[in-house]
Coordinates of C-alpha atoms and ligand atoms in Angstrom, one line a residue:
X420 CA -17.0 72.0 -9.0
X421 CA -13.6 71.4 -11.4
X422 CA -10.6 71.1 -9.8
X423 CA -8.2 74.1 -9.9
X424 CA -5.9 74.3 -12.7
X425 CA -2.6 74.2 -10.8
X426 CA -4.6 71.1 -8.5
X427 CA -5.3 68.9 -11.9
X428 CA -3.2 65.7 -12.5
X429 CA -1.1 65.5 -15.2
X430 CA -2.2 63.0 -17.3
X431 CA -0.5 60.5 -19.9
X432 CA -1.4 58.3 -22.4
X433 CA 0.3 54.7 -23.9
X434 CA -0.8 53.9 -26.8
X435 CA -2.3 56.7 -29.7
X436 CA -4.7 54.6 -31.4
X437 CA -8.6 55.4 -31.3
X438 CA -9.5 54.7 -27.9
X439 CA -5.4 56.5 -27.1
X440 CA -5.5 59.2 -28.7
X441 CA -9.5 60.3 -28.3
X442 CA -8.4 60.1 -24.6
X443 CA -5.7 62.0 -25.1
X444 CA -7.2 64.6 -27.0
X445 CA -10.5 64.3 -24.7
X446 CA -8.4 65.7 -21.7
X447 CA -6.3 67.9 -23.4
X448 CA -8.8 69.9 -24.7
X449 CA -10.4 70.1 -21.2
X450 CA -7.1 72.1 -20.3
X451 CA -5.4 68.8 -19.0
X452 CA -1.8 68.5 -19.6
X453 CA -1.3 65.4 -21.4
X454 CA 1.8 63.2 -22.7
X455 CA 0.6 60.7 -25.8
X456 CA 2.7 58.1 -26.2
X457 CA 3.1 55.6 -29.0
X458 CA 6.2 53.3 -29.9
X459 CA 5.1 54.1 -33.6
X460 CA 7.3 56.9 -34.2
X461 CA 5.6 58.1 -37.7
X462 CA 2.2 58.1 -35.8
X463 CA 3.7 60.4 -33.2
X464 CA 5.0 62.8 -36.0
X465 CA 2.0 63.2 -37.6
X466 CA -0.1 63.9 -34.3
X467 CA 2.1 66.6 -33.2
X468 CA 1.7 68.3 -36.8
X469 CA -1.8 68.6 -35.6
X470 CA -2.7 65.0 -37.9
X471 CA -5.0 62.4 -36.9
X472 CA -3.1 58.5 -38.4
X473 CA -6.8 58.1 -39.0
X474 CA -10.3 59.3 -40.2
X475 CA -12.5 60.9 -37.1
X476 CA -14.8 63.3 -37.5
X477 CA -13.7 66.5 -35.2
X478 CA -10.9 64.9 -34.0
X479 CA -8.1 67.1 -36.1
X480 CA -9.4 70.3 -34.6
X481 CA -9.3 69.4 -31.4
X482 CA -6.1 67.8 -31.8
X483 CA -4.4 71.2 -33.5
X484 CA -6.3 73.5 -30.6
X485 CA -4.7 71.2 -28.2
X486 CA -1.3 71.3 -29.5
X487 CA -1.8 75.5 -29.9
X488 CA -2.0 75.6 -26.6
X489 CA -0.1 73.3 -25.5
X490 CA -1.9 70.8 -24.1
X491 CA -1.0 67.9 -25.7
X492 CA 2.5 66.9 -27.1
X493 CA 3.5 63.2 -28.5
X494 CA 6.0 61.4 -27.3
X495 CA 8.0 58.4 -29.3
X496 CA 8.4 55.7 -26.7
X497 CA 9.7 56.8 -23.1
X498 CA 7.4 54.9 -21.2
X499 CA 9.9 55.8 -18.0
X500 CA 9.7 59.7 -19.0
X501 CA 5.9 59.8 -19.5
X502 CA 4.9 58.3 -16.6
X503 CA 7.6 60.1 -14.3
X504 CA 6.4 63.4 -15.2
X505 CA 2.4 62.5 -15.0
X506 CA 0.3 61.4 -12.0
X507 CA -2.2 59.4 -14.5
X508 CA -1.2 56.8 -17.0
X509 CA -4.3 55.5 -19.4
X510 CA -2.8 52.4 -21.2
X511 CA -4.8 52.0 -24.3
X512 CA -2.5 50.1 -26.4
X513 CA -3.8 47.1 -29.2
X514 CA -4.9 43.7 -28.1
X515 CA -5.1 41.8 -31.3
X516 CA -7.4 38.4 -31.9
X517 CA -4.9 35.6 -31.9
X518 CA -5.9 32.7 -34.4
X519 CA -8.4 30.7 -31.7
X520 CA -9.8 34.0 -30.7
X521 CA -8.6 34.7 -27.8
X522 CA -6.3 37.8 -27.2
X523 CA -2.4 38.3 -27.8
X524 CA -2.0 40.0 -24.7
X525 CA 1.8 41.2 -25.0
X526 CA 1.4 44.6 -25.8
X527 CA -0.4 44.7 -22.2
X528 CA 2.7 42.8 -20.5
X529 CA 4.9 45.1 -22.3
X530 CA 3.5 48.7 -21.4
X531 CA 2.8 47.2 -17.9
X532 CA 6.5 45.9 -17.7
X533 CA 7.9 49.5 -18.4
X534 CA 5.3 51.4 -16.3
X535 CA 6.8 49.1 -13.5
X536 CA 10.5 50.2 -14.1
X537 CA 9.0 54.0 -14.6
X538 CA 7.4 53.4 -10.9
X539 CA 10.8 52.1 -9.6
X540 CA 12.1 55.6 -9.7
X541 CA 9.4 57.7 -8.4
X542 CA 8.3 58.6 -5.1
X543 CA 5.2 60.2 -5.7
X544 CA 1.9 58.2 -5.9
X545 CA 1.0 57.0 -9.6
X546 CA -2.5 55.2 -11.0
X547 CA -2.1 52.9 -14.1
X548 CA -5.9 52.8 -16.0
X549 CA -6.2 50.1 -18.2
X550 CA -8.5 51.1 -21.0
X551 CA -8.0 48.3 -23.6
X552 CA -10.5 45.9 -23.8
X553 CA -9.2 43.4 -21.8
X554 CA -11.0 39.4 -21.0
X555 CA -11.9 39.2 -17.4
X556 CA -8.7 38.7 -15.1
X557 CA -6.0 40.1 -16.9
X558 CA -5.6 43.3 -14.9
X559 CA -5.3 41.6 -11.6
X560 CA -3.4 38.3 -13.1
X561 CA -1.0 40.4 -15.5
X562 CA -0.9 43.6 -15.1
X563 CA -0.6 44.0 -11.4
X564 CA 2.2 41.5 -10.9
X565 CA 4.2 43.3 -13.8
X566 CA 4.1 46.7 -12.0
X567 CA 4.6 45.1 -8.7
X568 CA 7.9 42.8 -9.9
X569 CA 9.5 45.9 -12.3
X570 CA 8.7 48.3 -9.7
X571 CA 9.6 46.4 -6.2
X572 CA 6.5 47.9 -5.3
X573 CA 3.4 47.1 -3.3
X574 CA -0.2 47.4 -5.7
X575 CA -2.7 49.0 -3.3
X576 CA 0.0 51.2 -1.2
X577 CA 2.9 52.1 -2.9
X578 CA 0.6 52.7 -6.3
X579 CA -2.6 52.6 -7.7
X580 CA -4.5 50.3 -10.2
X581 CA -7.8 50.6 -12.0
X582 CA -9.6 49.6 -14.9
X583 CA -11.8 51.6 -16.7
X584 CA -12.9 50.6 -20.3
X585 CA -14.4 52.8 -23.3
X586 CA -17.0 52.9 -24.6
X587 CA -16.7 54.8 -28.1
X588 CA -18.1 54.6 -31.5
X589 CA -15.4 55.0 -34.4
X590 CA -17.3 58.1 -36.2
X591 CA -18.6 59.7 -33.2
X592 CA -15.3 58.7 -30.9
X593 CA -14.1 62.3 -30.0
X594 CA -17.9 63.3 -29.3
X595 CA -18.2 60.0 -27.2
X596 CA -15.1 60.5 -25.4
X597 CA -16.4 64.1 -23.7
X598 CA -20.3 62.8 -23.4
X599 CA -20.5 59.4 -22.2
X600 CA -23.3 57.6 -21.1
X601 CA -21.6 55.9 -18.5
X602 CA -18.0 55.6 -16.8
X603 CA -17.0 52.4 -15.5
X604 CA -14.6 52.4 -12.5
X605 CA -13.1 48.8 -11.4
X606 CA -10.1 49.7 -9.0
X607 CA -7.8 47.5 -7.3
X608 CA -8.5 49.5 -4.0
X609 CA -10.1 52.4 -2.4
X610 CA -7.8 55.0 -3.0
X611 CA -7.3 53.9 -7.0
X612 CA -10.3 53.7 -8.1
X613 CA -11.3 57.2 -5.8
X614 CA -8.0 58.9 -7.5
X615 CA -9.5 58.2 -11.0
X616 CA -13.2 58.9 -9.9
X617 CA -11.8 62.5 -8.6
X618 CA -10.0 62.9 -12.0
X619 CA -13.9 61.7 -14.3
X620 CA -15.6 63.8 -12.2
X621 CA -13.6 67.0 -12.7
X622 CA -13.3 65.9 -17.0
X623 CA -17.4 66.0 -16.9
X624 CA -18.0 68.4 -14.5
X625 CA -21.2 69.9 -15.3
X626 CA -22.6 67.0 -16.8
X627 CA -21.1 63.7 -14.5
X628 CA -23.0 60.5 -16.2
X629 CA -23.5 57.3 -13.5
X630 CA -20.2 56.5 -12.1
X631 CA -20.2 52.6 -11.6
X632 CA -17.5 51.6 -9.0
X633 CA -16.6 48.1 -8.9
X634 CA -13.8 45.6 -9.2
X635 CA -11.2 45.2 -11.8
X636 CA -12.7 41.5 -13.2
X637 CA -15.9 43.0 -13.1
X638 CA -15.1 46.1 -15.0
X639 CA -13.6 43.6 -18.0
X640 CA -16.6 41.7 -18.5
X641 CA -18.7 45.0 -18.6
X642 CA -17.2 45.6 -21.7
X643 CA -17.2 42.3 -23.2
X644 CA -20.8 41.6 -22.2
X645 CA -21.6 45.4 -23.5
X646 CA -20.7 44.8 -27.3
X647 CA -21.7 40.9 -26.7
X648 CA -25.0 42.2 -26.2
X649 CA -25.1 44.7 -29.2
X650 CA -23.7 42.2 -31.6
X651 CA -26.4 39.4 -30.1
X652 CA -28.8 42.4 -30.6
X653 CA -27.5 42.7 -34.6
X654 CA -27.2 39.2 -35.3
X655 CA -31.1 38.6 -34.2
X656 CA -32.4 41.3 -36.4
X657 CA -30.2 39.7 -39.0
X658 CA -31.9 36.4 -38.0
X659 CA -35.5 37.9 -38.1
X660 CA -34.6 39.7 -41.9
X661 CA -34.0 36.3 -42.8
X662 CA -36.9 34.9 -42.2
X663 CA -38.2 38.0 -43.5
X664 CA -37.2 36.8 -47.0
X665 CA -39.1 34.3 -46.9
X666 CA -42.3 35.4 -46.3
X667 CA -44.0 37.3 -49.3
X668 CA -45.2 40.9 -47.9
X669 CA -42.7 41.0 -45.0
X670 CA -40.2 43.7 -43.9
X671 CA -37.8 43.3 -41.4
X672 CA -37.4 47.1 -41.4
X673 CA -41.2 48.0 -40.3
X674 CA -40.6 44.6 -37.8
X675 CA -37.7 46.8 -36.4
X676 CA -38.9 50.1 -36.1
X677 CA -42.3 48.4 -34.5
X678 CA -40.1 46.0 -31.9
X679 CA -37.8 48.9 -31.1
X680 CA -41.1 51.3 -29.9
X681 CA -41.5 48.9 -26.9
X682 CA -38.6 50.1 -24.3
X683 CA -37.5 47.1 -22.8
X684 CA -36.3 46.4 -26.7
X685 CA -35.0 50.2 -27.6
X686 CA -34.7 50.7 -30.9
X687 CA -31.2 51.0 -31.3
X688 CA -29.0 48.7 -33.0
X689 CA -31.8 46.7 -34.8
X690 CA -30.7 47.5 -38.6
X691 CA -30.7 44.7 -40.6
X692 CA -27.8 44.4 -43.1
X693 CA -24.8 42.6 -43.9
X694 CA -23.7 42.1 -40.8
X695 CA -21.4 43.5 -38.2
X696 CA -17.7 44.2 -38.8
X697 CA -14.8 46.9 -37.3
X698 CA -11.9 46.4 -34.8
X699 CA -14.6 45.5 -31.9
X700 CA -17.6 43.5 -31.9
X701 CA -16.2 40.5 -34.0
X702 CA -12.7 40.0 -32.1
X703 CA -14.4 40.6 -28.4
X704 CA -17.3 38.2 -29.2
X705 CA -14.8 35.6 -30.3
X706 CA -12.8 37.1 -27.1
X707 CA -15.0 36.4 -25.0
X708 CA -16.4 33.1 -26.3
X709 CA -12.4 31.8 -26.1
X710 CA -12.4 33.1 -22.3
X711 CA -15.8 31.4 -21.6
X712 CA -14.6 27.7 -22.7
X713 CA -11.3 28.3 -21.0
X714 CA -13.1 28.8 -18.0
X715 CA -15.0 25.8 -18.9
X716 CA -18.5 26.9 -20.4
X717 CA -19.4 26.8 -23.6
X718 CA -21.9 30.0 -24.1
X719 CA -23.5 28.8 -27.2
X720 CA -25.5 32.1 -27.7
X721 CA -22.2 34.3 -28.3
X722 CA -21.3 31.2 -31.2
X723 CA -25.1 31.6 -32.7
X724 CA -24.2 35.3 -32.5
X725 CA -20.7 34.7 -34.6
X726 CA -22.3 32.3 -36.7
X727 CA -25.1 34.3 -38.1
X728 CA -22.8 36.8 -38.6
X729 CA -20.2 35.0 -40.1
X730 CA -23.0 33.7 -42.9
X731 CA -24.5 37.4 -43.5
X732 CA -22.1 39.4 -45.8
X733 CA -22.4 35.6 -48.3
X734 CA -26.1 36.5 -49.0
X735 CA -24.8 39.4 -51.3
X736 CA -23.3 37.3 -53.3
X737 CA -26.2 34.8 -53.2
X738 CA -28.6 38.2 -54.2
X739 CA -26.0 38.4 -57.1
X740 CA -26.2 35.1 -58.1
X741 CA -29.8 34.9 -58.4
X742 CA -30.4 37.7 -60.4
X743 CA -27.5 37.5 -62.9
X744 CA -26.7 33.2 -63.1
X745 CA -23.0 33.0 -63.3
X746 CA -21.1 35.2 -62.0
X747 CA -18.4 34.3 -64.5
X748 CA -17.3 37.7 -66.1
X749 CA -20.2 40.1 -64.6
X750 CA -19.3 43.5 -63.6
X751 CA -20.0 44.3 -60.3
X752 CA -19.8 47.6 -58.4
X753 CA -19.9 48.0 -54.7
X754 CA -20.8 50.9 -53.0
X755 CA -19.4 51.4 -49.5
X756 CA -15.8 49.6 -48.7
X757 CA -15.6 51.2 -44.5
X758 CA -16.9 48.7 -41.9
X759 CA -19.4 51.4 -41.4
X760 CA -20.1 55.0 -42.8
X761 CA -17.5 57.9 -40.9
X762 CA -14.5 55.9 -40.7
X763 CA -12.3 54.9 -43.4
X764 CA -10.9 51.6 -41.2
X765 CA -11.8 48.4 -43.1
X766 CA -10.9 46.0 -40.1
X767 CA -13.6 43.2 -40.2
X768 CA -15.5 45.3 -42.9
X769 CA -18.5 42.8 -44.2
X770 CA -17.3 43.6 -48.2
X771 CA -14.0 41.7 -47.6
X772 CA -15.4 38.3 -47.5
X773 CA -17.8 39.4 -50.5
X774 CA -15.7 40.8 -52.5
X775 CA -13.2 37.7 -51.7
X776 CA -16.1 35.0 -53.1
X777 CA -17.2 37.6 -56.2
X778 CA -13.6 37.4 -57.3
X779 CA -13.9 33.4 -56.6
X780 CA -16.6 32.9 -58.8
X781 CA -14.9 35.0 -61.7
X782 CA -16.9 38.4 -61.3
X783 CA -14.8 41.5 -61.9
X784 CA -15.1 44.4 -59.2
X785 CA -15.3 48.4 -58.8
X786 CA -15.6 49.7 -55.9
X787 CA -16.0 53.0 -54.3
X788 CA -15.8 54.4 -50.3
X789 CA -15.5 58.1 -49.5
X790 CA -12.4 58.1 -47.1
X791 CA -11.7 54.5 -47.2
X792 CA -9.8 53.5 -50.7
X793 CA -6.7 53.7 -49.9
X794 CA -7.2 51.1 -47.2
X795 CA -8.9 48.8 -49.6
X796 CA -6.3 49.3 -52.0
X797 CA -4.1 47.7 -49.3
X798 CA -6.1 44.9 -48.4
X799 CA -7.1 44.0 -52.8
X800 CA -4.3 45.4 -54.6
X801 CA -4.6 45.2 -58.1
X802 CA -7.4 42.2 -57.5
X803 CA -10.3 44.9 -58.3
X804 CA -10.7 48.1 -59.9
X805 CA -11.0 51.3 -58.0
X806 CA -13.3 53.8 -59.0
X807 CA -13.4 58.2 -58.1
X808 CA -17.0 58.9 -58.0
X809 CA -19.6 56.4 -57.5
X810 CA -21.1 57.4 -60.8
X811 CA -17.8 56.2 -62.4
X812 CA -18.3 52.8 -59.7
X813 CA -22.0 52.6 -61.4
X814 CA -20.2 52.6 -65.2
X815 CA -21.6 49.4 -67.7
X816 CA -22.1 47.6 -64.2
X817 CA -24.0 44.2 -64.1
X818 CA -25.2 44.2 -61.0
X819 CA -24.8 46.8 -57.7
X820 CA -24.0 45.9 -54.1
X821 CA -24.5 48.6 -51.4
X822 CA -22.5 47.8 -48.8
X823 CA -22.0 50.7 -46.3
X824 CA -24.7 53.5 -45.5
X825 CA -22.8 56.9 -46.0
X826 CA -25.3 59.8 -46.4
X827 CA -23.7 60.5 -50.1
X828 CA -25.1 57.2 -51.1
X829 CA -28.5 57.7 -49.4
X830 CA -29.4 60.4 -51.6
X831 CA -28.9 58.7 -55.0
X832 CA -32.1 57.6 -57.5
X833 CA -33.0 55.0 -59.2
X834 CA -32.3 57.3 -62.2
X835 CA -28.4 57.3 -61.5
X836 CA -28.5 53.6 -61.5
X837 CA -30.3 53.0 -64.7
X838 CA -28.4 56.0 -66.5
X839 CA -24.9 54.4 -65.3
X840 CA -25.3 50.5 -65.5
X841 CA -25.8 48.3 -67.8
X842 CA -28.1 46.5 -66.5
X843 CA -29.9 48.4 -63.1
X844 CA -29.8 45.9 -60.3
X845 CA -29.1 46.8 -57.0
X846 CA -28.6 44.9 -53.4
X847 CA -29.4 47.6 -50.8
X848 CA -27.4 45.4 -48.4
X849 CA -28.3 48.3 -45.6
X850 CA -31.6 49.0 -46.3
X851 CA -31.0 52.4 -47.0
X852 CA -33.5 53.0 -50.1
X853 CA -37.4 52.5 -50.1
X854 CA -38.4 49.6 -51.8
X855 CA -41.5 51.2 -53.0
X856 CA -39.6 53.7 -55.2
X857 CA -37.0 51.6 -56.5
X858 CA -38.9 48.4 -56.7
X859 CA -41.0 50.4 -59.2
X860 CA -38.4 51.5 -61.6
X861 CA -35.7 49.2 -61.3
X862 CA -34.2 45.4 -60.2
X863 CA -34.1 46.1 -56.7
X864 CA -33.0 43.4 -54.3
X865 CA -33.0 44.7 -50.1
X866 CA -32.1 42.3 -47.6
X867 CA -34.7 41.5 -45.0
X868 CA -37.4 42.0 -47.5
X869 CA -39.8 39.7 -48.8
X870 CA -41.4 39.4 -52.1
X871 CA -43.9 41.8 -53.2
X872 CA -47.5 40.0 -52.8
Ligands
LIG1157 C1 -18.5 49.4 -30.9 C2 -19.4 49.8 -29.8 O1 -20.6 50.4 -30.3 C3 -18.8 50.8 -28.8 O2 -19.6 51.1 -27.8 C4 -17.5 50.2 -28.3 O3 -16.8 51.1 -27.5 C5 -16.6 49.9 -29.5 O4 -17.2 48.9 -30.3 C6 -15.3 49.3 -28.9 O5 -15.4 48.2 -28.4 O6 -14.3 50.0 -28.9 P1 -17.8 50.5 -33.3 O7 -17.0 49.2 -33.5 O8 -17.1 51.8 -33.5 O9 -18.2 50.6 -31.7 O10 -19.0 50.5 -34.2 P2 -20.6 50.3 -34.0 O11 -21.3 51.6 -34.4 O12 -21.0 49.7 -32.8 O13 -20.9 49.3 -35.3 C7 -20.3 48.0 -35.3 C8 -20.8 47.3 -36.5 O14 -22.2 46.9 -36.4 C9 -20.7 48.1 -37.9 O15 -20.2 47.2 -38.9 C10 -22.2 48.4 -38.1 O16 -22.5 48.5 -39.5 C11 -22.9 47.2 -37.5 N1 -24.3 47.5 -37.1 C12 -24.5 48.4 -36.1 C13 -25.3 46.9 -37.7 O17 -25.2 46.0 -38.6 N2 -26.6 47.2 -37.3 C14 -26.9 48.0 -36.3 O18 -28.1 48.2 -36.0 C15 -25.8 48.7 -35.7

């Protein structure tokens, strides 16, 4: 049963990045009334013209029809205003990787700091949600003495404290945010983590997925050990293509798609490829590894994990240097710039380190993404040439590196290839194409695959 309309807390939001503004958006278009608040003042203006700062599939027309209505509005700062007129305040603001790994924590202290003055001047009952990822402690050991000092308050009576992490996929983030598989509750007390379970369980009504109730430390490392997992999960495929290589006949792919069929395996998240990249899995393995010898325990799977990973995207380059000698001059075009296909964010994205040793060992580059060139063009400049089509990419190319799997690339043949380069070899570094047809008809290099017998 939902909640009546004029019962439903009002609801705000700190911080309008992906996780933010999804959230944002996710209760809005429920018929929530929602405050989005970012300190990033161009961000704001383009949200509340109905523009999403960044590439999500669905998200702009859920963003507009929340605005239409009413819903939603952005707000520029105002910390004290936002949580004043609210009864719910998701904090979902940035916690960048810090050289050593661990996590710069200050845009935490700060939105915790000014929730605590906000606090001071209200007398009804108000629940902070942290939603960042956040290493194991930082809600109890930060967050909570923050509110308690800005707001003279007491943590447990006066006001309420939970944490509750995400679990979205950039691409599918919006679709994520209203269907989850699971919704993680740690609350300081009782009567938090109730408040926010009331509030879940009127936003999925109809469809509630397993609530998990549990403590704020514990809530931390469920997401930390979640995406540990799935980059442990990646990195071991990557392992097993490796060894893959080496053996004439073998295919990691059809060792994949046979290992996921048992289901204490799943088949999920066991494509081979160059690796792992985005905002998440590399800076909260490397989180959590930093946390883990702070604590005083070195957890040498998560650095086999990083390691592997950290070698993976360098075996393009070694494909290239095999089949073409120097690289000295070649042409190279890479296809795919996005960390993965659906997003145009190029945080972590595996072609960064390749593109950084092509241009090393003298190659020249052209590259082509679907959303994501004008990120690239912030992150090479005028270091590499960018192309409009990926035929144009293709044009008097030495050698071709696939580097991200969107479905526009997935439906090219070997024809386009030999028609465009000038010489046809390509590094399916995501194992999108079938060996059998391009191996036949062109230089064809897949990761994961060994030599034909
Ligand atoms: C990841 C998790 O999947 C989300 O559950 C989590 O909420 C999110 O991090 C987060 O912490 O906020 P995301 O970074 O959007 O989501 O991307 P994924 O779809 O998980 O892919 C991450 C990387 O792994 C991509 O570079 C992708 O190409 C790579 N990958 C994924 C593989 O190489 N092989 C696979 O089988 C799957």
């Amino acid at each position: 049963m939902s909640l009546a309309l004029e019962k439903r807390p009002k609801i705000s939001v700190i911080g309008t990045g992906y996780v933010g503004l999804c959230t944002a958006v996710g209760f809005a278009s429920k018929g929530y009334s929602v405050l989005a608040c970012d300190v990033d003042e161009a961000k704001i203006e383009k949200i509340n013209r109905g523009l999403p700062p960044f590439h999500e599939p669905g998200l702009q027309e859920k963003l507009s029809e929340s605005l239409a209505k009413g819903n939603l509005s952005g707000v520029v700062g105002q910390i004290d205003r936002v949580v004043g007129e609210t009864d719910l305040t998701f904090v979902a603001v940035g916690t960048p990787s810090r050289p050593d790994g661990s996590i710069d924590l200050q845009y935490i202290e700060s939105a915790a700091s000014n929730i605590g003055r906000a606090l001071k001047q209200k007398d009804t009952y108000h629940v902070t949600i942290i939603k960042s990822t956040v290493v194991p402690g930082t809600t109890q050991d930060i967050v909570k003495p923050a509110l308690e000092r800005e707001s003279k308050k007491r943590c447990g009576v006066d006001f309420g404290l939970c944490m509750s992490p995400e679990f979205l996929r950039q691409g599918s983030a919006f679709q994520d945010t209203v269907n989850a598989d699971r919704v993680v509750v740690g609350s300081f007390d009782k009567q938090s983590g109730d408040k926010l379970e009331e509030l879940y369980r009127d936003f999925y009504s109809g469809h509630v997925p397993p609530i998990i109730r549990t403590t704020l430390s514990t809530a931390e490392l469920i997401k930390y050990a979640s995406n540990a997992m799935l980059a442990t999960k990646i990195s071991f495929i990557n392992t097993i293509a490796n060894i893959c290589e080496k053996i004439p006949g073998a295919d990691v792919k059809v060792v994949a798609a046979a290992m996921g069929l048992d289901r204490r395996i799943g088949s999920l998240f066991l494509d081979a490829g160059l690796g792992y990249g985005g905002s998440c899995f590399p800076k909260d393995v490397k989180a959590l590894i930093a946390c883990s010898k702070a604590l005083g325990y070195t957890p040498e799977l998560l650095d086999a994990t990083e390691n592997v990973n950290r070698k993976q995207p360098l075996k393009a380059v070694e494909f290239c240097k095999q089949q073409l000698g120097t690289l000295e001059g070649k042409k190279i075009a890479i296809l795919g710039l996005a960390f993965k296909p659906d997003t145009d964010d190029m945080r972590e994205a595996r072609v960064i380190p390749i593109i950084n040793q092509l241009l090393k060992e003298g190659a020249t580059i052209t590259a082509y993404d679907p959303v994501a060139m004008h990120m690239a063009q912030i992150i090479f400049k005028n270091k590499i040439q960018y192309a409009a089509s990926t035929m144009q990419c293709l044009q008097k190319a030495d050698c071709c590196i696939l580097a991200t799997e969107w479905p526009e690339f997935q439906k090219l043949t070997p024809q386009d290839f030999i028609k465009n380069m000038k010489q046809p070899i390509l590094i399916d570094g995501r194992r999108i194409y079938d060996p059998q047809v391009f191996g036949k008809k062109m230089k064809f290099v897949a990761l994961g695959l060994g030599q034909p017998i």
